[in-house]
Tab-separated table of N, CA and C in Angstrom:
chain	number	residue	atom	x	y	z
A	19	MET	N	41.527	-12.567	-38.105
A	19	MET	CA	40.145	-12.504	-38.038
A	19	MET	C	39.556	-13.563	-37.078
A	20	VAL	N	40.163	-14.770	-36.990
A	20	VAL	CA	39.781	-15.731	-35.979
A	20	VAL	C	39.921	-15.211	-34.579
A	21	ARG	N	41.005	-14.482	-34.383
A	21	ARG	CA	41.328	-14.018	-33.077
A	21	ARG	C	40.166	-13.008	-32.531
A	22	TYR	N	39.665	-12.193	-33.503
A	22	TYR	CA	38.745	-11.165	-33.156
A	22	TYR	C	37.255	-11.964	-32.928
A	23	SER	N	37.041	-12.857	-33.697
A	23	SER	CA	35.752	-13.657	-33.487
A	23	SER	C	35.767	-14.329	-32.128
A	24	ILE	N	36.920	-14.896	-31.680
A	24	ILE	CA	36.952	-15.463	-30.358
A	24	ILE	C	36.738	-14.472	-29.340
A	25	VAL	N	37.389	-13.406	-29.397
A	25	VAL	CA	37.201	-12.252	-28.442
A	25	VAL	C	35.740	-11.779	-28.411
A	26	LEU	N	35.244	-11.623	-29.526
A	26	LEU	CA	33.778	-11.110	-29.663
A	26	LEU	C	32.942	-12.213	-29.033
A	27	LEU	N	33.101	-13.440	-29.347
A	27	LEU	CA	32.285	-14.555	-28.777
A	27	LEU	C	32.372	-14.509	-27.193
A	28	ALA	N	33.576	-14.427	-26.701
A	28	ALA	CA	33.794	-14.428	-25.310
A	28	ALA	C	33.139	-13.212	-24.652
A	29	ALA	N	33.192	-12.055	-25.367
A	29	ALA	CA	32.594	-10.915	-24.694
A	29	ALA	C	30.961	-11.013	-24.698
A	30	LEU	N	30.551	-11.578	-25.842
A	30	LEU	CA	29.004	-11.751	-25.843
A	30	LEU	C	28.637	-12.854	-24.821
A	31	ALA	N	29.417	-13.912	-24.641
A	31	ALA	CA	29.043	-14.948	-23.654
A	31	ALA	C	29.022	-14.321	-22.299
A	32	GLY	N	29.982	-13.494	-21.974
A	32	GLY	CA	30.121	-12.884	-20.756
A	32	GLY	C	28.898	-11.913	-20.420
A	33	ALA	N	28.484	-11.159	-21.483
A	33	ALA	CA	27.401	-10.274	-21.344
A	33	ALA	C	26.075	-11.100	-21.138
A	34	VAL	N	25.876	-12.170	-21.835
A	34	VAL	CA	24.646	-13.032	-21.587
A	34	VAL	C	24.642	-13.666	-20.244
A	35	ALA	N	25.850	-14.035	-19.790
A	35	ALA	CA	25.805	-14.790	-18.477
A	35	ALA	C	25.797	-13.927	-17.212
A	36	THR	N	25.876	-12.540	-17.554
A	36	THR	CA	25.957	-11.669	-16.332
A	36	THR	C	24.522	-11.437	-15.806
A	37	PRO	N	24.260	-11.794	-14.604
A	37	PRO	CA	22.814	-11.568	-14.123
A	37	PRO	C	22.463	-10.060	-14.057
A	38	VAL	N	21.117	-9.907	-14.287
A	38	VAL	CA	20.546	-8.462	-14.200
A	38	VAL	C	20.242	-8.230	-12.811
A	39	ALA	N	20.703	-7.050	-12.327
A	39	ALA	CA	20.378	-6.671	-10.882
A	39	ALA	C	18.955	-6.383	-10.758
A	40	SER	N	18.328	-6.851	-9.788
A	40	SER	CA	16.925	-6.631	-9.467
A	40	SER	C	16.845	-5.976	-8.123
A	41	ARG	N	15.618	-5.346	-7.868
A	41	ARG	CA	15.355	-4.662	-6.607
A	41	ARG	C	15.226	-5.751	-5.483
A	42	PRO	N	15.789	-5.650	-4.356
A	42	PRO	CA	15.570	-6.604	-3.235
A	42	PRO	C	14.009	-6.643	-2.951
A	43	VAL	N	13.566	-7.716	-2.442
A	43	VAL	CA	12.158	-8.047	-2.145
A	43	VAL	C	11.667	-6.877	-1.151
A	44	ALA	N	12.519	-6.601	-0.120
A	44	ALA	CA	12.206	-5.580	0.914
A	44	ALA	C	11.862	-4.171	0.270
A	45	ALA	N	12.750	-3.862	-0.733
A	45	ALA	CA	12.527	-2.521	-1.389
A	45	ALA	C	11.132	-2.560	-2.209
A	46	GLN	N	10.833	-3.687	-2.839
A	46	GLN	CA	9.598	-3.761	-3.418
A	46	GLN	C	8.384	-3.627	-2.517
A	47	ALA	N	8.473	-4.308	-1.366
A	47	ALA	CA	7.424	-4.252	-0.406
A	47	ALA	C	7.307	-2.784	0.089
A	48	ALA	N	8.395	-2.149	0.311
A	48	ALA	CA	8.317	-0.778	0.847
A	48	ALA	C	7.774	0.130	-0.062
A	49	ALA	N	7.942	-0.170	-1.432
A	49	ALA	CA	7.327	0.757	-2.512
A	49	ALA	C	5.852	0.635	-2.593
A	50	ALA	N	5.242	-0.524	-2.003
A	50	ALA	CA	3.790	-0.622	-2.102
A	50	ALA	C	3.127	0.241	-0.999
A	51	ALA	N	2.074	1.084	-1.544
A	51	ALA	CA	1.532	2.033	-0.642
A	51	ALA	C	0.485	1.232	0.283
A	52	PRO	N	0.418	1.606	1.613
A	52	PRO	CA	-0.535	1.020	2.504
A	52	PRO	C	-1.914	1.094	2.062
A	53	MET	N	-2.634	0.037	2.009
A	53	MET	CA	-4.072	-0.028	1.705
A	53	MET	C	-4.939	-0.716	2.599
A	54	VAL	N	-6.148	-0.258	2.758
A	54	VAL	CA	-7.184	-0.928	3.519
A	54	VAL	C	-8.300	-1.228	2.534
A	55	HIS	N	-8.697	-2.431	2.437
A	55	HIS	CA	-9.895	-2.782	1.545
A	55	HIS	C	-11.157	-2.897	2.391
A	56	ILE	N	-12.249	-2.292	1.998
A	56	ILE	CA	-13.460	-2.433	2.528
A	56	ILE	C	-14.311	-3.554	1.727
A	57	SER	N	-14.631	-4.650	2.449
A	57	SER	CA	-15.309	-5.750	1.757
A	57	SER	C	-16.065	-6.547	2.851
A	58	ASN	N	-17.280	-6.910	2.320
A	58	ASN	CA	-18.182	-7.702	3.357
A	58	ASN	C	-18.299	-7.015	4.756
A	59	PHE	N	-18.451	-5.738	4.746
A	59	PHE	CA	-18.778	-5.017	6.001
A	59	PHE	C	-17.592	-5.154	6.877
A	60	THR	N	-16.385	-5.152	6.439
A	60	THR	CA	-15.145	-5.147	7.226
A	60	THR	C	-14.078	-4.394	6.537
A	61	PHE	N	-13.203	-3.835	7.346
A	61	PHE	CA	-11.995	-3.140	6.958
A	61	PHE	C	-10.796	-4.207	7.050
A	62	GLY	N	-10.052	-4.381	5.975
A	62	GLY	CA	-8.917	-5.335	5.902
A	62	GLY	C	-7.732	-4.794	5.459
A	63	PRO	N	-6.628	-4.846	6.149
A	63	PRO	CA	-6.523	-5.461	7.478
A	63	PRO	C	-7.250	-4.514	8.580
A	64	GLN	N	-7.691	-5.170	9.634
A	64	GLN	CA	-8.435	-4.341	10.600
A	64	GLN	C	-7.420	-3.469	11.368
A	65	VAL	N	-6.196	-3.906	11.516
A	65	VAL	CA	-5.146	-3.043	12.109
A	65	VAL	C	-4.051	-3.016	11.180
A	66	LEU	N	-3.538	-1.752	10.788
A	66	LEU	CA	-2.591	-1.500	9.874
A	66	LEU	C	-1.425	-0.757	10.525
A	67	LYS	N	-0.170	-1.164	10.216
A	67	LYS	CA	0.970	-0.444	10.900
A	67	LYS	C	1.644	0.316	9.766
A	68	VAL	N	1.907	1.593	10.044
A	68	VAL	CA	2.610	2.523	9.072
A	68	VAL	C	3.571	3.382	9.767
A	69	LYS	N	4.368	4.089	9.049
A	69	LYS	CA	5.402	5.027	9.479
A	69	LYS	C	4.823	6.459	9.350
A	70	VAL	N	5.304	7.315	10.213
A	70	VAL	CA	4.958	8.837	10.103
A	70	VAL	C	5.251	9.213	8.631
A	71	GLY	N	4.334	9.925	8.067
A	71	GLY	CA	4.529	10.404	6.712
A	71	GLY	C	3.956	9.556	5.527
A	72	GLN	N	3.500	8.383	5.950
A	72	GLN	CA	2.884	7.422	4.978
A	72	GLN	C	1.465	7.837	4.775
A	73	THR	N	1.001	7.600	3.560
A	73	THR	CA	-0.348	7.726	3.150
A	73	THR	C	-1.079	6.445	3.008
A	74	VAL	N	-2.226	6.398	3.796
A	74	VAL	CA	-3.016	5.119	3.701
A	74	VAL	C	-4.197	5.420	2.757
A	75	THR	N	-4.445	4.405	1.968
A	75	THR	CA	-5.740	4.527	1.094
A	75	THR	C	-6.682	3.475	1.416
A	76	TRP	N	-7.820	3.835	1.490
A	76	TRP	CA	-9.041	2.912	1.731
A	76	TRP	C	-9.819	2.804	0.443
A	77	VAL	N	-10.061	1.557	0.037
A	77	VAL	CA	-10.740	1.259	-1.244
A	77	VAL	C	-11.970	0.543	-0.860
A	78	ASN	N	-13.142	1.033	-1.404
A	78	ASN	CA	-14.423	0.303	-1.161
A	78	ASN	C	-14.584	-0.750	-2.233
A	79	ASP	N	-14.383	-1.984	-1.822
A	79	ASP	CA	-14.640	-3.139	-2.809
A	79	ASP	C	-16.048	-3.766	-2.633
A	80	ASP	N	-16.800	-3.156	-1.685
A	80	ASP	CA	-18.131	-3.671	-1.480
A	80	ASP	C	-19.052	-3.032	-2.467
A	81	ASP	N	-20.283	-3.695	-2.529
A	81	ASP	CA	-21.203	-3.185	-3.575
A	81	ASP	C	-22.220	-2.227	-2.915
A	82	ILE	N	-21.963	-1.803	-1.688
A	82	ILE	CA	-22.823	-0.789	-1.062
A	82	ILE	C	-21.917	0.326	-0.557
A	83	PRO	N	-22.394	1.572	-0.316
A	83	PRO	CA	-21.596	2.655	0.177
A	83	PRO	C	-21.064	2.433	1.627
A	84	HIS	N	-19.941	3.076	1.870
A	84	HIS	CA	-19.312	3.116	3.178
A	84	HIS	C	-18.579	4.444	3.323
A	85	THR	N	-18.167	4.693	4.521
A	85	THR	CA	-17.298	5.871	4.868
A	85	THR	C	-16.208	5.501	5.808
A	86	VAL	N	-15.247	6.442	5.827
A	86	VAL	CA	-14.127	6.108	6.729
A	86	VAL	C	-13.879	7.378	7.615
A	87	VAL	N	-14.120	7.315	8.895
A	87	VAL	CA	-14.218	8.425	9.848
A	87	VAL	C	-13.336	8.123	11.026
A	88	SER	N	-12.368	8.944	11.375
A	88	SER	CA	-11.637	8.691	12.563
A	88	SER	C	-12.464	9.041	13.764
A	89	GLY	N	-12.057	8.409	14.869
A	89	GLY	CA	-12.823	8.605	16.197
A	89	GLY	C	-12.630	9.991	16.667
A	90	THR	N	-11.567	10.769	16.251
A	90	THR	CA	-11.390	12.106	16.731
A	90	THR	C	-11.658	13.145	15.670
A	91	ASN	N	-12.354	12.782	14.556
A	91	ASN	CA	-12.691	13.557	13.398
A	91	ASN	C	-11.284	14.130	12.766
A	92	LEU	N	-10.151	13.479	12.877
A	92	LEU	CA	-8.974	13.909	12.196
A	92	LEU	C	-9.194	13.800	10.683
A	93	PHE	N	-9.688	12.738	10.340
A	93	PHE	CA	-10.077	12.549	8.984
A	93	PHE	C	-11.514	12.075	8.719
A	94	LYS	N	-12.066	12.280	7.592
A	94	LYS	CA	-13.483	11.920	7.283
A	94	LYS	C	-13.653	11.880	5.831
A	95	SER	N	-14.001	10.682	5.273
A	95	SER	CA	-14.196	10.472	3.861
A	95	SER	C	-15.587	10.965	3.446
A	96	LYS	N	-15.857	11.265	2.197
A	96	LYS	CA	-17.190	11.394	1.685
A	96	LYS	C	-17.686	9.957	1.655
A	97	VAL	N	-18.975	9.724	1.297
A	97	VAL	CA	-19.609	8.469	1.077
A	97	VAL	C	-18.823	7.862	-0.104
A	98	LEU	N	-18.271	6.564	0.252
A	98	LEU	CA	-17.542	5.975	-0.915
A	98	LEU	C	-18.401	4.854	-1.531
A	99	ASP	N	-18.624	5.050	-2.831
A	99	ASP	CA	-19.325	4.061	-3.573
A	99	ASP	C	-18.336	2.941	-4.105
A	100	THR	N	-18.911	1.950	-4.648
A	100	THR	CA	-18.000	0.813	-5.125
A	100	THR	C	-16.842	1.373	-6.021
A	101	GLY	N	-15.649	0.972	-5.651
A	101	GLY	CA	-14.486	1.387	-6.396
A	101	GLY	C	-13.863	2.726	-5.878
A	102	ASP	N	-14.646	3.424	-5.138
A	102	ASP	CA	-14.024	4.817	-4.650
A	102	ASP	C	-12.890	4.589	-3.719
A	103	ARG	N	-11.988	5.616	-3.651
A	103	ARG	CA	-10.925	5.538	-2.717
A	103	ARG	C	-10.863	6.729	-1.826
A	104	PHE	N	-10.307	6.659	-0.680
A	104	PHE	CA	-9.988	7.801	0.149
A	104	PHE	C	-8.596	7.683	0.759
A	105	SER	N	-7.870	8.647	0.788
A	105	SER	CA	-6.422	8.607	1.143
A	105	SER	C	-6.205	9.694	2.331
A	106	PHE	N	-5.369	9.323	3.285
A	106	PHE	CA	-4.984	10.286	4.328
A	106	PHE	C	-3.532	10.072	4.705
A	107	THR	N	-2.783	11.063	4.876
A	107	THR	CA	-1.352	11.006	5.281
A	107	THR	C	-1.325	11.306	6.781
A	108	PHE	N	-0.651	10.383	7.471
A	108	PHE	CA	-0.403	10.381	8.969
A	108	PHE	C	0.831	11.156	9.145
A	109	THR	N	0.804	12.289	9.882
A	109	THR	CA	2.027	13.124	10.153
A	109	THR	C	2.423	13.000	11.641
A	110	ARG	N	1.708	12.250	12.489
A	110	ARG	CA	2.207	12.059	13.845
A	110	ARG	C	2.001	10.608	14.311
A	111	ALA	N	2.976	10.203	15.176
A	111	ALA	CA	2.854	8.783	15.622
A	111	ALA	C	1.685	8.789	16.532
A	112	GLY	N	1.032	7.451	16.606
A	112	GLY	CA	-0.105	7.337	17.443
A	112	GLY	C	-0.945	6.174	16.982
A	113	ALA	N	-2.003	5.954	17.715
A	113	ALA	CA	-3.064	4.865	17.382
A	113	ALA	C	-4.275	5.649	16.977
A	114	TYR	N	-4.677	5.396	15.693
A	114	TYR	CA	-5.927	6.151	15.133
A	114	TYR	C	-7.018	5.122	14.805
A	115	GLY	N	-8.009	5.086	15.633
A	115	GLY	CA	-9.167	4.260	15.466
A	115	GLY	C	-10.063	4.973	14.368
A	116	TYR	N	-10.798	4.130	13.639
A	116	TYR	CA	-11.767	4.653	12.639
A	116	TYR	C	-12.946	3.690	12.512
A	117	PHE	N	-13.986	4.266	11.867
A	117	PHE	CA	-15.220	3.492	11.712
A	117	PHE	C	-15.985	3.908	10.425
A	118	CYS	N	-17.006	3.125	10.114
A	118	CYS	CA	-17.915	3.561	8.963
A	118	CYS	C	-19.123	4.220	9.623
A	119	SER	N	-19.348	5.489	9.272
A	119	SER	CA	-20.478	6.249	9.919
A	119	SER	C	-21.811	5.556	9.440
A	120	LEU	N	-21.895	4.882	8.357
A	120	LEU	CA	-23.131	4.269	7.949
A	120	LEU	C	-23.389	2.957	8.551
A	121	HIS	N	-22.274	2.373	8.941
A	121	HIS	CA	-22.348	0.975	9.619
A	121	HIS	C	-21.375	0.959	10.766
A	122	PRO	N	-21.774	1.618	11.953
A	122	PRO	CA	-20.717	1.907	12.920
A	122	PRO	C	-20.113	0.653	13.668
A	123	HIS	N	-20.692	-0.542	13.355
A	123	HIS	CA	-19.920	-1.773	13.871
A	123	HIS	C	-18.721	-2.094	13.080
A	124	MET	N	-18.474	-1.372	11.988
A	124	MET	CA	-17.260	-1.655	11.155
A	124	MET	C	-16.231	-0.751	11.742
A	125	THR	N	-15.206	-1.315	12.218
A	125	THR	CA	-14.058	-0.505	12.883
A	125	THR	C	-12.684	-0.958	12.435
A	126	GLY	N	-11.665	-0.155	12.559
A	126	GLY	CA	-10.374	-0.487	12.214
A	126	GLY	C	-9.431	0.443	12.986
A	127	LYS	N	-8.092	0.217	12.730
A	127	LYS	CA	-7.173	1.019	13.451
A	127	LYS	C	-5.927	1.122	12.691
A	128	VAL	N	-5.216	2.376	12.629
A	128	VAL	CA	-3.988	2.566	12.027
A	128	VAL	C	-3.026	2.937	13.130
A	129	LEU	N	-1.969	2.102	13.212
A	129	LEU	CA	-0.933	2.309	14.269
A	129	LEU	C	0.245	2.937	13.503
A	130	VAL	N	0.603	4.229	13.930
A	130	VAL	CA	1.715	5.008	13.178
A	130	VAL	C	2.878	5.107	14.145
A	131	SER	N	3.974	4.701	13.642
A	131	SER	CA	5.232	4.809	14.481
A	131	SER	C	6.248	5.778	13.771
A	132	ALA	N	7.073	6.339	14.555
A	132	ALA	CA	8.050	7.260	14.002
A	132	ALA	C	9.145	6.624	13.224
């Protein structure tokens, strides 16, 4: 009986001491979806780098309406009230400038790489 208790304690001690595997920090960062926050009449970040196939989401954190419109009309949001979101998936590499049609001084850019 003593022999079994020692084996059991050793097994439990090993199980407790074994570290739990966690996701690498890079994998956690890659899992986060690219976002642009609209706040204080600015897009932040003003320049966002993504890969082809990624979806960018703009979130209006301001207390007034805004829009997100590409310079080439590739994408155009409805008027975004506070808390509203707009998403677009980039399928080709390139530089995509955008602005708020209600406040044209507000500009940003998405750089898409292969």
